[in-house]
């Protein structure tokens, strides 16, 4: 049933505003009237024709009523998603409290509307949860997921559950695992990526995270269906995923370099990647015998290679799932994706990703994503099922 009054306004400078008119649907004593707002005065003749045609056709009136309700729900869903976002203002250096508006909000209106108009779950996709860090001496607790991944998955599931509170078909968060895109560059085995994914799915099942779907790269690309993925199939197709993405979707190195110079989000990702690799490759044998300048060159080269594959995966997701809302666990302006802090810090901002850190639970219960070397002497290591799961601050 349509609400008593629904108004939808679109930004004048939005591409969306050029293709979708604002709708106002009123229900008065059981009689529907529809008015299409056309802001260009030169189109007044069209307005009169459409209005007279609409008010004389019950079928068209019914369509307007349904569309208006779908638009209202779409905006409501976007509002829920925005509450989970943390973005950097387009003109600011940083917004640590995460109150910058989601600049790409209207961009995803057609994506959400697509699913709502079909009475199906809103599909969200996040490339993430690849594998545990290469630096297992100083950063993480091992090669399997721990409390960090559990908390991150719970947050994503909570977001989808909040969508279901206002839209009966809810939302589905697709985890597009990108481990096999980067592991060979860093020296992590395909077997480790498989083991990591198996344990992630075990967490999803154990915690009844019904709005999360884990999808390895070969499933995303359509090489193997989700239900038919075995360990052997995973290991046999890992290299094919890398080849397929680089051949079909990866930008050239020159194009990536230009993007780093001209695009704010790409620049932020690149700088963050170079900084990250300094600790990620700290124990890598590839650094042995290299001076500081040579190491920096290696970090930059590795960062660009990883970003090319990341861009390829993003392109593949965009091409294969054009109606999915793109999620990201990296800081961004929000112009082309919804950036989510998987485990928000005390200020609501981003922390280290769960697969590149471990969780240290403070005495007040606040989880902090830290490197293991930072807390191993001041915190107690807590086990789950016989393996390290998180650190807990010691009471003094």
Coordinates of C-alpha atoms in Angstrom, one line a residue:
X1 CA 0.0 0.0 0.0
X2 CA 1.3 3.4 -0.9
X3 CA 1.9 5.9 1.9
X4 CA -0.3 9.0 2.3
X5 CA 2.3 11.1 0.7
X6 CA 5.7 10.4 -0.8
X7 CA 8.1 13.0 -2.2
X8 CA 11.4 12.2 -3.9
X9 CA 13.9 14.9 -4.7
X10 CA 17.0 14.5 -6.7
X11 CA 20.1 16.7 -6.9
X12 CA 20.1 19.0 -9.9
X13 CA 23.7 18.1 -10.7
X14 CA 23.2 14.4 -10.4
X15 CA 23.2 12.2 -13.5
X16 CA 20.3 10.5 -11.9
X17 CA 18.3 13.7 -11.9
X18 CA 18.5 13.8 -15.7
X19 CA 16.9 10.4 -16.1
X20 CA 14.4 10.1 -13.2
X21 CA 11.7 12.8 -12.5
X22 CA 10.6 13.5 -9.0
X23 CA 7.4 11.8 -8.1
X24 CA 4.7 13.0 -5.7
X25 CA 1.9 10.5 -5.1
X26 CA -1.0 11.5 -3.0
X27 CA -3.8 9.3 -1.8
X28 CA -7.0 11.2 -1.1
X29 CA -10.2 9.3 -0.1
X30 CA -9.1 6.2 -2.0
X31 CA -8.5 8.1 -5.2
X32 CA -4.9 8.3 -6.5
X33 CA -3.7 11.3 -8.3
X34 CA -0.2 11.5 -9.9
X35 CA 1.9 14.5 -10.8
X36 CA 5.2 14.3 -12.6
X37 CA 7.4 17.3 -11.6
X38 CA 9.2 18.6 -14.7
X39 CA 11.5 21.5 -13.7
X40 CA 12.1 22.7 -17.3
X41 CA 9.4 25.2 -18.1
X42 CA 9.9 24.5 -21.8
X43 CA 8.3 21.1 -21.3
X44 CA 5.0 22.4 -19.9
X45 CA 3.1 20.9 -22.8
X46 CA 4.6 17.5 -22.0
X47 CA 3.6 18.0 -18.4
X48 CA 0.0 18.7 -19.3
X49 CA -0.2 15.7 -21.6
X50 CA 1.3 13.3 -19.1
X51 CA -0.8 14.6 -16.2
X52 CA -4.1 14.4 -18.1
X53 CA -3.2 10.9 -19.4
X54 CA -2.1 9.8 -16.0
X55 CA -5.2 10.9 -14.1
X56 CA -7.4 9.2 -16.7
X57 CA -5.7 5.8 -16.5
X58 CA -6.2 3.7 -13.4
X59 CA -3.4 1.3 -14.5
X60 CA -0.9 4.1 -14.9
X61 CA -1.9 5.6 -11.6
X62 CA -1.3 2.2 -10.0
X63 CA 2.1 2.0 -11.6
X64 CA 3.0 5.5 -10.2
X65 CA 1.9 4.4 -6.8
X66 CA 4.0 1.3 -6.8
X67 CA 7.1 3.1 -8.2
X68 CA 6.8 5.8 -5.6
X69 CA 6.8 3.2 -2.8
X70 CA 9.8 1.5 -4.4
X71 CA 11.7 4.8 -4.5
X72 CA 10.8 5.5 -0.9
X73 CA 12.1 2.1 0.1
X74 CA 15.2 2.6 -1.9
X75 CA 16.0 5.8 -0.2
X76 CA 15.3 4.2 3.2
X77 CA 17.7 1.4 2.4
X78 CA 20.4 3.9 1.3
X79 CA 19.9 5.8 4.6
X80 CA 20.5 2.5 6.5
X81 CA 23.7 1.8 4.5
X82 CA 24.9 5.3 4.9
X83 CA 24.8 5.0 8.7
X84 CA 27.4 2.3 8.5
X85 CA 29.6 4.3 6.1
X86 CA 32.7 6.3 7.1
X87 CA 34.0 8.7 4.5
X88 CA 36.6 11.3 3.8
X89 CA 35.2 14.6 2.7
X90 CA 35.9 15.5 -0.9
X91 CA 37.6 18.8 0.2
X92 CA 38.9 17.7 3.6
X93 CA 42.1 16.0 4.6
X94 CA 40.2 13.7 7.0
X95 CA 37.0 13.4 8.9
X96 CA 37.9 11.1 11.8
X97 CA 34.4 11.1 13.2
X98 CA 33.0 9.8 10.0
X99 CA 30.3 12.4 9.6
X100 CA 31.1 13.3 6.0
X101 CA 28.0 12.6 3.9
X102 CA 28.1 9.7 1.5
X103 CA 28.8 11.5 -1.8
X104 CA 27.9 8.5 -3.9
X105 CA 24.5 7.9 -2.3
X106 CA 22.4 8.8 -5.3
X107 CA 24.7 6.9 -7.6
X108 CA 23.5 3.7 -6.1
X109 CA 19.8 4.6 -6.1
X110 CA 19.2 2.6 -9.4
X111 CA 21.1 -0.4 -7.9
X112 CA 18.9 -0.6 -4.8
X113 CA 15.7 0.2 -6.8
X114 CA 16.5 -2.6 -9.2
X115 CA 16.2 -5.2 -6.4
X116 CA 13.3 -3.6 -4.6
X117 CA 11.3 -3.4 -7.8
X118 CA 11.8 -7.1 -8.2
X119 CA 11.0 -8.0 -4.5
X120 CA 14.5 -9.5 -4.0
X121 CA 17.3 -9.0 -1.5
X122 CA 19.4 -5.9 -2.1
X123 CA 22.8 -7.3 -3.2
X124 CA 25.9 -5.7 -1.7
X125 CA 29.5 -6.8 -2.7
X126 CA 32.7 -6.3 -0.8
X127 CA 36.1 -7.4 -2.2
X128 CA 37.8 -8.5 1.1
X129 CA 38.8 -11.3 3.4
X130 CA 41.7 -12.5 1.2
X131 CA 44.0 -14.5 3.6
X132 CA 46.0 -13.8 6.7
X133 CA 49.1 -11.5 6.5
X134 CA 52.4 -12.8 5.4
X135 CA 54.0 -11.4 8.5
X136 CA 52.9 -14.0 11.0
X137 CA 55.7 -13.2 13.4
X138 CA 54.7 -9.7 14.3
X139 CA 51.2 -8.9 13.0
X140 CA 48.8 -11.9 13.2
X141 CA 48.1 -15.0 15.2
X142 CA 48.4 -17.5 12.4
X143 CA 47.0 -18.2 8.9
X144 CA 43.4 -18.8 10.0
X145 CA 40.6 -16.3 10.9
X146 CA 40.2 -15.2 14.5
X147 CA 38.1 -12.8 16.5
X148 CA 38.9 -10.0 14.1
X149 CA 37.2 -11.7 11.1
X150 CA 34.3 -12.7 13.4
X151 CA 33.6 -9.1 14.5
X152 CA 33.9 -7.8 10.9
X153 CA 31.4 -10.4 9.6
X154 CA 29.0 -9.7 12.5
X155 CA 29.0 -6.0 11.6
X156 CA 28.3 -6.6 7.9
X157 CA 25.5 -9.0 8.9
X158 CA 24.1 -6.5 11.3
X159 CA 23.9 -3.9 8.5
X160 CA 22.0 -6.3 6.3
X161 CA 19.7 -7.2 9.2
X162 CA 19.0 -3.5 9.7
X163 CA 17.9 -3.3 6.0
X164 CA 15.5 -6.2 6.6
X165 CA 13.8 -4.2 9.4
X166 CA 12.6 -1.7 6.8
X167 CA 12.5 -3.9 3.7
X168 CA 11.0 -7.4 4.0
X169 CA 13.4 -9.0 1.6
X170 CA 16.5 -7.6 3.3
X171 CA 20.0 -7.5 1.9
X172 CA 22.8 -10.0 1.1
X173 CA 26.4 -9.1 1.6
X174 CA 28.6 -11.0 -0.9
X175 CA 32.2 -11.4 0.3
X176 CA 34.2 -11.5 -2.9
X177 CA 37.4 -13.1 -1.5
X178 CA 40.4 -11.7 -3.4
X179 CA 43.1 -13.8 -1.7
X180 CA 44.4 -15.6 -4.8
X181 CA 44.8 -12.2 -6.6
X182 CA 47.6 -11.1 -4.2
X183 CA 49.0 -14.1 -2.4
X184 CA 51.5 -15.1 -5.1
X185 CA 52.9 -11.5 -5.2
X186 CA 53.5 -11.7 -1.4
X187 CA 54.6 -15.3 -1.2
X188 CA 51.5 -16.8 0.5
X189 CA 50.4 -20.2 -0.7
X190 CA 47.1 -21.0 -2.4
X191 CA 46.6 -23.6 0.3
X192 CA 46.6 -20.9 3.0
X193 CA 43.9 -19.0 1.0
X194 CA 41.8 -22.1 0.9
X195 CA 42.2 -22.9 4.6
X196 CA 41.3 -19.3 5.4
X197 CA 38.1 -19.4 3.4
X198 CA 37.0 -22.7 4.9
X199 CA 37.3 -21.3 8.4
X200 CA 35.5 -18.1 7.4
X201 CA 32.5 -20.1 6.2
X202 CA 32.6 -22.1 9.5
X203 CA 32.3 -18.8 11.4
X204 CA 29.4 -17.7 9.2
X205 CA 27.6 -21.0 9.8
X206 CA 28.4 -21.2 13.6
X207 CA 27.3 -17.6 14.2
X208 CA 24.2 -17.9 11.9
X209 CA 25.2 -15.0 9.8
X210 CA 22.4 -15.5 7.3
X211 CA 23.0 -12.4 5.4
X212 CA 26.6 -13.1 4.5
X213 CA 27.7 -15.2 1.5
X214 CA 31.3 -16.0 1.0
X215 CA 32.4 -16.2 -2.6
X216 CA 36.0 -17.1 -3.6
X217 CA 37.4 -15.4 -6.8
X218 CA 36.8 -18.4 -9.0
X219 CA 33.1 -18.4 -8.0
X220 CA 32.9 -14.6 -8.6
X221 CA 34.3 -15.1 -12.1
X222 CA 32.0 -18.0 -12.8
X223 CA 34.6 -20.7 -13.2
X224 CA 33.0 -22.8 -10.5
X225 CA 29.6 -22.5 -8.8
X226 CA 29.5 -21.9 -5.1
X227 CA 28.2 -25.3 -4.2
X228 CA 30.7 -27.1 -6.5
X229 CA 33.9 -25.6 -5.1
X230 CA 36.2 -28.3 -3.7
X231 CA 39.7 -27.9 -2.4
X232 CA 41.1 -29.4 -5.5
X233 CA 39.1 -27.2 -7.8
X234 CA 40.1 -24.2 -5.8
X235 CA 43.8 -25.0 -6.1
X236 CA 43.6 -26.0 -9.8
X237 CA 41.9 -22.7 -10.8
X238 CA 43.7 -20.2 -8.6
X239 CA 46.2 -19.3 -11.4
X240 CA 43.4 -19.1 -14.0
X241 CA 41.8 -16.4 -11.9
X242 CA 44.9 -14.3 -12.0
X243 CA 45.4 -14.8 -15.7
X244 CA 41.8 -14.1 -16.5
X245 CA 41.7 -10.9 -14.5
X246 CA 45.0 -9.5 -15.8
X247 CA 44.0 -10.3 -19.4
X248 CA 40.4 -9.1 -19.4
X249 CA 40.1 -6.4 -16.8
X250 CA 43.5 -5.1 -15.5
X251 CA 44.5 -1.5 -16.4
X252 CA 47.9 -0.9 -17.9
X253 CA 50.6 0.3 -15.6
X254 CA 50.7 3.6 -17.4
X255 CA 47.0 4.1 -16.9
X256 CA 47.3 3.2 -13.2
X257 CA 50.1 5.7 -12.7
X258 CA 48.0 8.4 -14.3
X259 CA 45.1 7.5 -12.0
X260 CA 47.3 7.7 -8.9
X261 CA 48.2 11.3 -10.0
X262 CA 44.7 12.4 -10.8
X263 CA 42.2 10.5 -8.8
X264 CA 42.0 11.1 -5.0
X265 CA 40.7 7.6 -4.1
X266 CA 43.3 5.9 -6.1
X267 CA 46.0 8.1 -4.6
X268 CA 44.8 7.3 -1.1
X269 CA 44.8 3.6 -1.9
X270 CA 48.3 3.7 -3.4
X271 CA 49.9 5.6 -0.5
X272 CA 48.2 3.4 2.0
X273 CA 49.4 0.3 0.1
X274 CA 53.1 1.4 0.0
X275 CA 53.0 2.1 3.7
X276 CA 51.3 -1.2 4.5
X277 CA 53.8 -3.2 2.5
X278 CA 56.7 -2.0 4.7
X279 CA 55.3 -4.0 7.6
X280 CA 53.7 -6.7 5.6
X281 CA 56.9 -7.7 3.9
X282 CA 59.0 -7.1 7.0
X283 CA 59.9 -10.8 7.3
X284 CA 59.9 -11.6 3.5
X285 CA 63.0 -13.2 2.1
X286 CA 62.7 -10.9 -1.0
X287 CA 64.0 -8.1 1.1
X288 CA 67.2 -9.7 2.1
X289 CA 70.3 -7.8 0.9
X290 CA 68.3 -4.8 -0.2
X291 CA 69.1 -1.2 0.9
X292 CA 66.4 1.2 2.0
X293 CA 66.1 2.8 -1.5
X294 CA 65.8 -0.6 -3.2
X295 CA 63.2 -1.6 -0.6
X296 CA 61.1 1.4 -1.3
X297 CA 61.3 0.7 -5.1
X298 CA 60.1 -2.9 -4.4
X299 CA 57.2 -1.7 -2.2
X300 CA 56.1 0.7 -4.9
X301 CA 56.4 -1.9 -7.6
X302 CA 54.5 -4.5 -5.5
X303 CA 51.8 -1.9 -4.6
X304 CA 51.2 -1.1 -8.3
X305 CA 51.0 -4.8 -9.2
X306 CA 48.5 -5.5 -6.4
X307 CA 46.5 -2.4 -7.3
X308 CA 46.3 -3.5 -11.0
X309 CA 44.8 -6.8 -9.9
X310 CA 42.6 -5.1 -7.4
X311 CA 41.3 -2.7 -10.2
X312 CA 40.8 -5.8 -12.4
X313 CA 38.7 -7.5 -9.8
X314 CA 36.7 -4.3 -9.2
X315 CA 36.1 -4.1 -13.0
X316 CA 35.1 -7.7 -13.1
X317 CA 32.6 -7.2 -10.2
X318 CA 31.2 -4.1 -11.9
X319 CA 30.8 -5.9 -15.2
X320 CA 29.4 -9.2 -13.8
X321 CA 27.3 -7.7 -11.1
X322 CA 26.1 -4.3 -12.4
X323 CA 23.2 -4.0 -9.9
X324 CA 25.2 -4.7 -6.8
X325 CA 26.1 -1.9 -4.3
X326 CA 29.9 -1.8 -4.0
X327 CA 31.2 -1.9 -0.5
X328 CA 34.8 -1.3 0.6
X329 CA 36.8 -1.7 3.8
X330 CA 39.2 1.1 2.6
X331 CA 38.8 4.8 3.4
X332 CA 37.4 6.8 0.5
X333 CA 35.3 9.8 -0.4
X334 CA 32.4 7.4 -1.0
X335 CA 31.9 8.7 -4.5
X336 CA 32.0 5.2 -6.1
X337 CA 31.5 2.9 -3.1
X338 CA 30.3 2.7 0.5
X339 CA 33.4 2.6 2.8
X340 CA 32.7 0.7 6.0
X341 CA 35.0 0.4 9.0
X342 CA 34.7 -3.3 9.7
X343 CA 35.7 -2.9 13.3
X344 CA 35.2 0.8 14.1
X345 CA 37.7 2.3 16.5
X346 CA 36.8 4.3 19.6
X347 CA 36.3 7.4 17.4
X348 CA 34.2 5.4 14.9
X349 CA 37.0 5.4 12.3
X350 CA 39.0 2.8 10.5
X351 CA 41.4 0.4 12.2
X352 CA 43.8 -2.2 10.7
X353 CA 42.0 -4.8 8.7
X354 CA 41.3 -8.1 10.6
X355 CA 43.5 -10.2 8.3
X356 CA 46.5 -7.9 8.8
X357 CA 46.2 -7.6 12.6
X358 CA 44.8 -9.3 15.7
X359 CA 42.3 -8.1 18.2
X360 CA 43.2 -6.9 21.6
X361 CA 40.2 -6.5 23.9
X362 CA 40.7 -3.6 26.3
X363 CA 39.5 -3.7 29.9
X364 CA 36.5 -1.7 28.9
X365 CA 35.5 -4.2 26.3
X366 CA 36.6 -2.1 23.3
X367 CA 38.3 -4.2 20.6
X368 CA 41.5 -2.7 19.1
X369 CA 43.0 -4.1 15.9
X370 CA 46.8 -4.2 16.6
X371 CA 49.9 -6.1 15.6
X372 CA 50.7 -9.0 17.8
X373 CA 54.1 -7.6 18.7
X374 CA 52.5 -4.6 20.3
X375 CA 50.6 -6.5 22.9
X376 CA 52.0 -9.9 23.4
X377 CA 53.9 -8.8 26.5
X378 CA 51.0 -6.9 28.1
X379 CA 48.0 -9.0 27.2
X380 CA 46.8 -12.5 27.7
X381 CA 46.4 -14.7 24.7
X382 CA 43.0 -16.3 24.5
X383 CA 42.5 -19.6 22.7
X384 CA 39.4 -20.9 21.0
X385 CA 39.2 -24.6 19.9
X386 CA 42.9 -24.9 20.8
X387 CA 44.2 -22.1 18.6
X388 CA 45.0 -18.4 19.3
X389 CA 41.9 -16.2 18.9
X390 CA 42.5 -12.8 20.5
X391 CA 44.4 -10.9 23.2
X392 CA 42.8 -9.6 26.4
X393 CA 44.2 -6.8 28.4
X394 CA 45.5 -7.8 31.8
X395 CA 43.8 -6.4 34.8
X396 CA 46.3 -4.7 37.2

